[in-house]
Amino acid sequence: MAAKRSSVAGKRPRRTGASPRSAQEPPLSLERIVATAVELLDTHGIDGLSMRRLADRLGAGAMSLYWHVDSKEKVFDLALDSVLAYRESQTAGFQDWREDVVHMLEDWRACMQRHPWSASLLPRRALGPNILGRLEQLSKTLSEAGVADADLNAGIWSLWNYVMGATVTRGSFDLSDDDRAAAQRRLTDLSRLYPTIERSRLLLDDDWDGAFRKGLDFLLDGIAPRP
Amino acid sequence: MAAKRSSVAGKRPRRTGASPRSAQEPPLSLERIVATAVELLDTHGIDGLSMRRLADRLGAGAMSLYWHVDSKEKVFDLALDSVLAYRESQTAGFQDWREDVVHMLEDWRACMQRHPWSASLLPRRALGPNILGRLEQLSKTLSEAGVADADLNAGIWSLWNYVMGATVTRGSFDLSDDDRAAAQRRLTDLSRLYPTIERSRLLLDDDWDGAFRKGLDFLLDGIAPRP
DNA sequence: GCACTTGATCGTACAGCGTACGAGTGAATC
DNA sequence: GATTCACTCGTACGCTGTACGATCAAGTGC
């Protein structure tokens, strides 16, 4: 069971194995597999990724993937974490800790927005290095800002939850133009049932970025250490 | 295409059709299908629901389901919304609007916690009546509490996102005892990489309810109308 | 040069999936 | 008695993830 390969790739390239492939096709590697999986996910969505398709794109046989990877699940986990790579310098070091947090979380959200399938992968137990790294960064920033120890974990989690929720919600509520028209019609029909929603145009408003920022401010108002 | 049945069930029961089933087996109905799907999801998880299995449990042939339901996707949508049924009276009418909101959102979260598979279904475009109803209730409460119009939608979304995120996060971070031990070990190993996380025991803390409540308070602090 | 191990690839096969299609059934209606 | 309607279901197709074992190239020990 499990892959035969140890977690790290062998050092020497060891000229490619049995494959009589198109001669100069590069050999399989975890990196190539993950990168191609992301490609496939981006273009064909979460149902468009199958092991056979993935292997095809790599010019390999389907079962060859399993030497590098335990299972399809693992491919998903790796794809998710790979998409969340980050450079610390980009998102920290401003004057204000609030600004730091906003940058970090907006960047996180932007990453996931670029790869809409990633939201579907969130409810899985995947703590890759990038996810943990971002958590650490957030945690450190809040801690240094002077948030009380008793509030620290709750603060981290609430920010975290907020970002997760925003990306998940966006996936389910961001409507295509057709959907929008249909929703408009349906909502008008149903304005008796949902008058407040209808009046505020909650479902039709599409300033997601603005709303995200505003909600973040609400949250930070509550988290900020009291004088 | 699509189901031949119109959205509402026929009025007369019209004694059961061709099926030579075990005689007094009740006939198929949308309600029975959805209820059984939820059962199956609860016991076997999201991958445990297949149309064949579902039909088996109902004492029917697999293809019979498709007269009542467009596709498996639809079953998911219906199952999700059915689990989110609510009674308005249970979650509103307290003195304080904040208390109302807390009750509503804690109830929402509890519903989803009872059916862990529901978190995986969130990133889909499913606006069932129960989801919309709860949104409406939240929206109305905030509006009546005097939240400024300009802040209203952002407030609703941020609360919404927070709850969504909390249920999704819980799914991915709530560890079994074995996991917990492994994480403990791994985290200690990696405490160089993630010192702040390690020190705050962020991943080991399991007072989810408390943290949820606390984060909600942070958010409500920010949303509350200023005097 | 030869046997053997190791790293990597792949073909075949299996069980299961969602569902298109069309046939079949009994009751209601004309 | 013929027709229509509401509903059920068997078969079949193309697809899925992956277990198993065969295969081959390069490296190692003699």
Coordinates of C-alpha atoms (C1' of nucleotides) in Angstrom, one line a residue:
Chain A
M1 CA 0.0 0.0 0.0
A2 CA 1.0 3.7 -0.4
A3 CA 3.5 4.8 -2.9
K4 CA 6.7 3.0 -3.0
R5 CA 8.6 6.2 -3.5
S6 CA 9.9 7.9 -0.3
S7 CA 8.7 11.4 0.2
V8 CA 11.6 13.0 -1.5
A9 CA 12.6 12.3 -5.1
G10 CA 15.7 10.4 -5.8
K11 CA 18.8 12.4 -6.2
R12 CA 20.2 11.2 -9.5
P13 CA 17.9 11.5 -12.5
R14 CA 18.7 7.9 -13.5
R15 CA 17.9 8.1 -17.2
T16 CA 14.3 7.4 -17.8
G17 CA 12.9 4.0 -17.3
A18 CA 11.0 1.6 -19.6
S19 CA 9.0 4.1 -21.4
P20 CA 9.3 4.1 -25.2
R21 CA 7.7 7.5 -25.2
S22 CA 8.3 10.2 -27.8
A23 CA 12.0 10.2 -26.9
Q24 CA 12.6 13.6 -25.3
E25 CA 9.4 13.7 -23.3
P26 CA 10.5 14.7 -19.8
P27 CA 10.2 12.1 -17.1
L28 CA 7.4 12.1 -14.6
S29 CA 7.9 13.9 -11.4
L30 CA 5.7 15.0 -8.5
E31 CA 6.1 18.6 -9.5
R32 CA 5.0 18.0 -13.1
I33 CA 2.1 15.9 -12.0
V34 CA 0.8 18.6 -9.6
A35 CA 1.4 21.4 -12.1
T36 CA -0.5 19.5 -14.8
A37 CA -3.3 18.7 -12.4
V38 CA -3.7 22.4 -11.6
E39 CA -3.8 23.1 -15.3
L40 CA -6.5 20.5 -15.8
L41 CA -8.5 21.7 -12.9
D42 CA -8.3 25.3 -14.1
T43 CA -9.5 24.4 -17.6
H44 CA -12.0 21.6 -16.9
G45 CA -13.1 22.1 -13.3
I46 CA -13.1 19.6 -10.5
D47 CA -14.8 16.9 -12.4
G48 CA -12.5 17.3 -15.3
L49 CA -9.6 15.8 -13.4
S50 CA -9.2 12.1 -13.9
M51 CA -6.1 10.0 -13.4
R52 CA -6.3 8.9 -17.0
R53 CA -6.7 12.3 -18.4
L54 CA -3.9 13.6 -16.2
A55 CA -1.6 10.8 -17.3
D56 CA -2.5 11.4 -21.0
R57 CA -1.5 15.0 -20.7
L58 CA 1.8 14.0 -19.2
G59 CA 2.4 11.5 -22.0
A60 CA 2.3 8.6 -19.5
G61 CA 0.3 5.6 -18.6
A62 CA -2.4 6.1 -16.0
M63 CA -0.8 3.7 -13.5
S64 CA 2.5 5.4 -13.7
L65 CA 1.2 8.2 -11.6
Y66 CA 0.7 5.9 -8.7
W67 CA 4.4 5.5 -8.2
H68 CA 4.6 9.2 -7.4
V69 CA 1.3 9.6 -5.6
D70 CA -0.7 7.5 -3.2
S71 CA -4.1 8.2 -4.7
K72 CA -6.2 10.8 -6.5
E73 CA -7.1 12.3 -3.1
K74 CA -3.4 13.1 -2.6
V75 CA -3.3 14.9 -6.0
F76 CA -6.1 17.1 -4.8
D77 CA -4.4 17.9 -1.6
L78 CA -1.1 18.7 -3.4
A79 CA -2.9 20.8 -6.0
L80 CA -4.6 22.8 -3.4
D81 CA -1.5 23.5 -1.4
S82 CA 0.5 24.3 -4.5
V83 CA -2.0 27.0 -5.5
L84 CA -1.6 28.6 -2.1
A85 CA 2.1 29.2 -2.4
Y86 CA 3.1 32.7 -1.1
R87 CA 6.0 35.0 -0.5
E88 CA 6.1 36.4 3.0
S89 CA 7.6 39.6 1.9
Q90 CA 4.6 40.4 -0.3
T91 CA 2.1 40.5 2.5
A92 CA 3.8 41.9 5.5
G93 CA 5.9 44.6 6.8
F94 CA 3.6 47.5 6.6
Q95 CA 3.3 50.1 9.3
D96 CA 0.0 49.0 10.6
W97 CA -0.7 45.5 11.7
R98 CA -4.2 45.8 10.4
E99 CA -2.9 46.6 7.0
D100 CA -0.7 43.5 7.2
V101 CA -3.6 41.3 8.0
V102 CA -5.7 42.8 5.3
H103 CA -3.0 42.2 2.7
M104 CA -2.4 38.6 3.8
L105 CA -6.1 37.7 3.7
E106 CA -6.8 39.5 0.5
D107 CA -3.9 37.7 -1.1
W108 CA -5.2 34.4 0.2
R109 CA -8.6 35.0 -1.1
A110 CA -7.2 36.1 -4.5
C111 CA -5.3 32.9 -4.8
M112 CA -8.4 30.8 -4.3
Q113 CA -10.5 33.1 -6.6
R114 CA -8.0 32.4 -9.4
H115 CA -8.7 28.7 -9.0
P116 CA -12.4 28.3 -8.3
W117 CA -12.1 24.6 -7.8
S118 CA -10.0 25.2 -4.7
A119 CA -13.1 26.1 -2.7
S120 CA -14.5 22.6 -3.1
L121 CA -11.4 21.2 -1.7
L122 CA -11.4 23.1 1.5
P123 CA -13.6 20.8 3.6
R124 CA -10.9 18.2 3.5
R125 CA -8.1 17.5 6.0
A126 CA -5.3 19.0 4.1
L127 CA -2.7 20.9 6.1
G128 CA 0.0 21.5 3.5
P129 CA 3.1 23.6 4.2
N130 CA 1.6 26.7 2.5
I131 CA -1.6 26.6 4.5
L132 CA 0.3 26.1 7.7
G133 CA 2.7 28.8 6.7
R134 CA 0.0 31.3 6.1
L135 CA -1.6 30.4 9.4
E136 CA 1.7 31.0 11.2
Q137 CA 2.1 34.3 9.5
L138 CA -1.3 35.4 10.6
S139 CA -0.9 34.1 14.0
K140 CA 2.4 35.9 14.4
T141 CA 1.1 39.2 13.2
L142 CA -1.8 39.2 15.6
S143 CA 0.4 38.2 18.5
E144 CA 2.8 40.9 17.9
A145 CA 0.0 43.4 17.5
G146 CA -0.7 42.9 21.1
V147 CA -3.9 40.9 20.9
A148 CA -4.5 39.4 24.3
D149 CA -3.5 35.8 24.7
A150 CA -7.1 34.8 25.6
D151 CA -8.4 36.3 22.4
L152 CA -5.6 35.2 20.1
N153 CA -6.8 31.8 19.0
A154 CA -10.4 33.0 18.6
G155 CA -9.1 35.9 16.6
I156 CA -7.1 33.7 14.3
W157 CA -9.9 31.3 13.8
S158 CA -12.4 34.0 13.1
L159 CA -10.3 35.6 10.5
W160 CA -9.6 32.3 9.0
N161 CA -13.2 31.2 9.0
Y162 CA -14.1 34.5 7.4
V163 CA -11.8 34.1 4.5
M164 CA -12.8 30.5 4.0
G165 CA -16.4 31.4 4.1
A166 CA -15.9 34.2 1.7
T167 CA -14.3 32.0 -0.9
V168 CA -16.9 29.3 -0.5
T169 CA -19.8 31.7 -0.6
R170 CA -18.5 33.4 -3.6
G171 CA -18.5 30.1 -5.4
S172 CA -22.1 29.4 -4.6
F173 CA -23.5 32.9 -5.0
D174 CA -21.5 34.4 -7.8
L175 CA -24.0 34.1 -10.6
S176 CA -23.5 34.1 -14.3
D177 CA -25.5 36.7 -16.3
D178 CA -28.1 34.1 -17.1
D179 CA -28.3 33.0 -13.5
R180 CA -28.6 36.6 -12.5
A181 CA -31.5 37.2 -14.8
A182 CA -33.2 34.1 -13.6
A183 CA -32.6 35.0 -10.0
Q184 CA -33.9 38.5 -10.6
R185 CA -37.1 37.0 -12.0
R186 CA -37.4 34.5 -9.3
L187 CA -36.6 37.0 -6.6
T188 CA -39.3 39.3 -7.9
D189 CA -41.7 36.4 -7.8
L190 CA -40.6 35.5 -4.4
S191 CA -40.3 39.0 -3.0
R192 CA -43.3 38.2 -0.8
L193 CA -41.3 35.4 0.9
Y194 CA -38.0 37.2 1.0
P195 CA -38.8 40.9 1.1
T196 CA -35.7 42.1 3.0
I197 CA -33.3 40.3 0.7
E198 CA -35.2 41.6 -2.3
R199 CA -35.1 45.2 -1.1
S200 CA -31.5 45.2 -0.3
R201 CA -30.6 43.5 -3.6
L202 CA -28.4 41.3 -1.5
L203 CA -28.1 38.6 -4.2
L204 CA -27.6 40.9 -7.0
D205 CA -24.9 43.1 -5.6
D206 CA -21.6 42.0 -7.0
D207 CA -19.1 44.2 -5.3
W208 CA -17.5 41.1 -3.7
D209 CA -14.2 42.8 -3.1
G210 CA -15.6 45.8 -1.4
A211 CA -17.8 43.6 0.8
F212 CA -14.9 41.4 1.7
R213 CA -12.8 44.3 2.8
K214 CA -15.7 45.8 4.7
G215 CA -16.4 42.6 6.6
L216 CA -12.7 42.3 7.4
D217 CA -12.8 45.7 8.9
F218 CA -15.8 44.7 11.1
L219 CA -13.9 41.7 12.3
L220 CA -10.7 43.6 13.0
D221 CA -12.7 46.2 14.9
G222 CA -13.7 43.5 17.3
I223 CA -10.3 41.8 17.4
A224 CA -8.2 44.9 17.9
P225 CA -6.7 45.1 21.4
R226 CA -8.6 47.6 23.6
P227 CA -6.7 50.5 25.0
Chain B
M1 CA -34.5 16.2 -20.8
A2 CA -34.9 16.9 -17.1
A3 CA -37.4 15.0 -15.0
K4 CA -40.8 14.5 -16.6
R5 CA -42.5 15.2 -13.3
S6 CA -43.5 18.8 -12.7
S7 CA -42.2 20.4 -9.6
V8 CA -45.1 19.5 -7.5
A9 CA -46.3 16.0 -6.8
G10 CA -49.6 14.9 -8.4
K11 CA -52.6 15.2 -6.1
R12 CA -54.1 11.7 -6.2
P13 CA -51.9 8.9 -5.0
R14 CA -52.9 6.8 -7.9
R15 CA -52.2 3.4 -6.6
T16 CA -48.6 2.3 -7.3
G17 CA -47.5 1.5 -10.8
A18 CA -45.8 -1.5 -12.3
S19 CA -43.6 -2.5 -9.4
P20 CA -44.1 -6.0 -8.1
R21 CA -42.2 -5.0 -5.0
S22 CA -42.7 -6.5 -1.6
A23 CA -46.3 -5.6 -1.7
Q24 CA -46.8 -3.0 1.0
E25 CA -43.5 -1.1 0.3
P26 CA -44.5 2.5 0.1
P27 CA -44.2 4.2 -3.3
L28 CA -41.4 6.3 -4.3
S29 CA -41.6 10.0 -3.6
L30 CA -39.3 13.0 -3.6
E31 CA -39.7 13.2 0.2
R32 CA -38.7 9.6 0.7
I33 CA -35.8 9.9 -1.7
V34 CA -34.4 12.9 0.0
A35 CA -34.9 11.5 3.5
T36 CA -33.2 8.3 2.6
A37 CA -30.3 10.1 0.9
V38 CA -29.7 12.1 4.1
E39 CA -29.7 8.8 6.0
L40 CA -27.2 7.3 3.6
L41 CA -25.0 10.4 3.8
D42 CA -25.1 10.4 7.5
T43 CA -24.1 6.8 7.8
H44 CA -21.7 6.4 4.9
G45 CA -20.4 9.9 4.1
I46 CA -20.5 11.7 0.9
D47 CA -18.9 9.0 -1.2
G48 CA -21.3 6.5 0.2
L49 CA -24.3 7.9 -1.7
S50 CA -24.8 6.3 -5.1
M51 CA -27.9 6.2 -7.1
R52 CA -27.9 2.4 -7.0
R53 CA -27.5 2.2 -3.3
L54 CA -30.1 4.9 -2.7
A55 CA -32.6 3.0 -4.9
D56 CA -31.8 -0.3 -3.2
R57 CA -32.6 1.2 0.2
L58 CA -35.9 2.4 -1.2
G59 CA -36.7 -1.0 -2.6
A60 CA -36.7 0.4 -6.1
G61 CA -34.7 0.2 -9.3
A62 CA -32.0 2.7 -9.8
M63 CA -33.5 4.3 -12.8
S64 CA -36.8 4.8 -11.0
L65 CA -35.2 7.7 -9.1
Y66 CA -34.8 9.6 -12.3
W67 CA -38.5 10.1 -12.7
H68 CA -38.5 12.1 -9.5
V69 CA -35.2 13.8 -9.7
D70 CA -33.1 15.3 -12.5
S71 CA -29.7 14.0 -11.5
K72 CA -27.6 13.0 -8.6
E73 CA -26.6 16.6 -8.2
K74 CA -30.2 17.5 -7.5
V75 CA -30.3 14.9 -4.8
F76 CA -27.3 16.6 -3.2
D77 CA -29.0 20.0 -3.4
L78 CA -32.2 18.8 -1.9
A79 CA -30.4 16.9 0.9
L80 CA -28.5 19.9 1.8
D81 CA -31.5 22.2 2.0
S82 CA -33.6 19.6 3.8
V83 CA -31.0 19.4 6.6
L84 CA -31.2 23.2 7.0
A85 CA -34.9 23.3 7.8
Y86 CA -35.7 25.6 10.7
R87 CA -38.5 27.1 12.7
E88 CA -38.4 30.8 12.9
S89 CA -39.7 30.9 16.4
Q90 CA -36.8 29.0 17.8
T91 CA -34.2 31.5 16.8
A92 CA -35.7 34.9 17.2
G93 CA -37.7 37.2 19.5
F94 CA -35.2 37.8 22.2
Q95 CA -34.7 41.2 23.7
D96 CA -31.4 41.9 22.1
W97 CA -30.9 41.7 18.4
R98 CA -27.4 40.5 19.0
E99 CA -28.8 37.6 20.9
D100 CA -31.1 36.9 18.1
V101 CA -28.3 36.8 15.6
V102 CA -26.2 34.5 17.8
H103 CA -29.0 32.1 18.2
M104 CA -29.7 32.0 14.5
L105 CA -26.2 31.4 13.5
E106 CA -25.4 28.9 16.2
D107 CA -28.4 27.0 15.1
W108 CA -27.3 27.1 11.5
R109 CA -23.9 25.8 12.5
A110 CA -25.4 23.1 14.7
C111 CA -27.4 21.8 11.8
M112 CA -24.4 21.5 9.6
Q113 CA -22.3 20.0 12.4
R114 CA -24.9 17.2 12.8
H115 CA -24.4 16.3 9.1
P116 CA -20.7 16.7 8.4
W117 CA -21.1 15.9 4.7
S118 CA -23.1 19.2 4.4
A119 CA -19.9 21.2 4.5
S120 CA -18.7 19.6 1.3
L121 CA -21.8 20.7 -0.5
L122 CA -21.6 24.3 0.3
P123 CA -19.5 25.4 -2.6
R124 CA -22.3 24.6 -5.0
R125 CA -24.9 26.9 -6.4
A126 CA -27.8 25.8 -4.2
L127 CA -30.2 28.3 -3.0
G128 CA -32.9 26.2 -1.5
P129 CA -35.9 27.7 0.4
N130 CA -34.4 27.0 3.8
I131 CA -31.1 28.7 2.9
L132 CA -32.9 31.7 1.5
G133 CA -35.2 31.8 4.5
R134 CA -32.4 31.9 6.9
L135 CA -30.7 34.6 4.9
E136 CA -33.9 36.6 5.0
Q137 CA -34.3 36.2 8.7
L138 CA -30.7 37.4 9.3
S139 CA -31.2 40.2 6.9
K140 CA -34.4 41.3 8.6
T141 CA -32.9 41.2 12.1
L142 CA -29.9 43.3 11.2
S143 CA -32.0 45.8 9.3
E144 CA -34.4 46.2 12.2
A145 CA -31.5 46.6 14.6
G146 CA -30.7 49.8 12.9
V147 CA -27.6 48.8 10.9
A148 CA -26.9 51.5 8.4
D149 CA -28.1 50.7 4.9
A150 CA -24.6 51.1 3.6
D151 CA -23.3 48.5 6.0
L152 CA -26.2 46.1 5.8
N153 CA -25.2 43.9 2.9
A154 CA -21.6 43.8 4.0
G155 CA -22.8 42.9 7.5
I156 CA -25.0 40.1 6.3
W157 CA -22.3 38.6 4.1
S158 CA -19.6 38.8 6.7
L159 CA -21.8 36.9 9.2
W160 CA -22.7 34.5 6.6
N161 CA -19.2 33.9 5.5
Y162 CA -18.1 33.5 9.0
V163 CA -20.6 30.7 9.7
M164 CA -19.8 29.0 6.4
G165 CA -16.1 29.2 7.1
A166 CA -16.6 27.9 10.6
T167 CA -18.3 24.8 9.4
V168 CA -15.9 24.2 6.6
T169 CA -12.9 24.8 8.8
R170 CA -14.2 22.5 11.5
G171 CA -14.5 19.7 8.9
S172 CA -10.9 20.1 7.9
F173 CA -9.3 20.8 11.3
D174 CA -11.3 18.7 13.7
L175 CA -8.9 15.9 14.3
S176 CA -9.5 12.4 15.5
D177 CA -7.5 11.4 18.6
D178 CA -5.0 9.6 16.3
D179 CA -4.7 12.6 14.1
R180 CA -4.3 14.7 17.2
A181 CA -1.4 12.7 18.4
A182 CA 0.2 12.7 15.0
A183 CA -0.3 16.4 14.6
Q184 CA 1.2 16.9 18.1
R185 CA 4.3 15.0 17.1
R186 CA 4.6 16.7 13.7
L187 CA 4.0 20.1 15.2
T188 CA 6.7 19.5 17.8
D189 CA 9.1 18.5 15.0
L190 CA 8.1 21.5 13.0
S191 CA 8.0 24.0 15.9
R192 CA 10.9 25.7 14.3
L193 CA 8.8 26.4 11.2
Y194 CA 5.6 27.3 12.9
P195 CA 6.6 28.5 16.4
T196 CA 3.6 30.8 17.0
I197 CA 1.1 28.2 16.0
E198 CA 2.9 25.7 18.2
R199 CA 3.1 28.0 21.2
S200 CA -0.6 28.9 21.1
R201 CA -1.6 25.3 20.6
L202 CA -3.9 26.6 17.9
L203 CA -4.4 23.2 16.2
L204 CA -4.9 21.3 19.4
D205 CA -7.4 23.5 21.0
D206 CA -10.8 22.0 20.5
D207 CA -13.1 24.4 22.1
W208 CA -14.8 25.0 18.8
D209 CA -18.1 26.2 20.3
G210 CA -16.4 28.8 22.5
A211 CA -14.2 30.0 19.7
F212 CA -17.2 30.3 17.4
R213 CA -19.1 32.4 19.9
K214 CA -16.1 34.6 20.5
G215 CA -15.5 35.3 16.9
L216 CA -19.1 36.0 16.4
D217 CA -18.9 38.7 19.1
F218 CA -15.9 40.2 17.4
L219 CA -17.8 40.5 14.2
L220 CA -20.9 41.9 15.9
D221 CA -18.8 44.5 17.6
G222 CA -17.8 45.7 14.2
I223 CA -21.3 45.5 12.8
A224 CA -23.2 47.1 15.6
P225 CA -24.6 50.5 14.7
R226 CA -22.5 53.3 16.2
P227 CA -24.2 55.7 18.5
Chain C
dG1 C1' 30.7 -10.5 -18.6
dC2 C1' 27.1 -11.8 -15.6
dA3 C1' 23.6 -12.0 -11.9
dC4 C1' 20.9 -9.2 -9.1
dT5 C1' 18.7 -5.3 -7.2
dT6 C1' 16.4 -0.9 -7.6
dG7 C1' 13.6 2.7 -9.8
dA8 C1' 10.1 3.6 -12.8
dT9 C1' 6.6 2.6 -16.3
dC10 C1' 2.6 0.5 -18.0
dG11 C1' -1.3 -3.1 -19.8
dT12 C1' -4.9 -5.5 -18.2
dA13 C1' -8.7 -6.2 -15.4
dC14 C1' -12.3 -5.4 -11.9
dA15 C1' -15.9 -3.4 -9.6
dG16 C1' -18.5 0.4 -9.4
dC17 C1' -20.4 4.8 -11.1
dG18 C1' -24.2 8.2 -13.5
dT19 C1' -27.5 7.9 -16.7
dA20 C1' -29.7 7.5 -21.9
dC21 C1' -32.9 4.7 -23.9
dG22 C1' -36.8 2.2 -24.4
dA23 C1' -40.0 -1.3 -22.9
dG24 C1' -43.4 -2.4 -19.6
dT25 C1' -47.2 -1.9 -16.2
dG26 C1' -51.5 -0.7 -14.1
dA27 C1' -55.1 2.9 -13.5
dA28 C1' -57.9 6.7 -15.4
dT29 C1' -60.2 8.6 -19.2
dC30 C1' -62.6 8.8 -23.4
Chain D
dG1 C1' -62.1 -1.4 -26.0
dA2 C1' -58.6 2.0 -27.1
dT3 C1' -55.8 5.5 -25.6
dT4 C1' -53.3 8.2 -22.5
dC5 C1' -51.0 9.1 -18.3
dA6 C1' -47.9 8.3 -14.3
dC7 C1' -44.5 5.6 -13.0
dT8 C1' -41.1 1.8 -12.8
dC9 C1' -37.2 -0.8 -14.3
dG10 C1' -33.6 -3.8 -17.2
dT11 C1' -30.0 -3.2 -20.1
dA12 C1' -26.2 -1.0 -21.9
dC13 C1' -22.5 2.6 -22.6
dG14 C1' -18.7 5.0 -21.4
dC15 C1' -16.3 6.4 -17.7
dT16 C1' -14.0 6.1 -13.1
dG17 C1' -10.1 4.8 -9.4
dT18 C1' -6.8 1.5 -8.7
dA19 C1' -4.9 -3.7 -7.5
dC20 C1' -1.8 -6.7 -9.6
dG21 C1' 1.9 -8.2 -12.0
dA22 C1' 4.9 -7.8 -16.1
dT23 C1' 8.5 -5.3 -18.0
dC24 C1' 12.6 -2.7 -18.8
dA25 C1' 16.8 0.4 -17.9
dA26 C1' 20.4 1.6 -15.2
dG27 C1' 23.4 0.7 -11.3
dT28 C1' 25.9 -2.6 -8.2
dG29 C1' 28.7 -6.6 -6.8
dC30 C1' 31.4 -10.3 -8.3

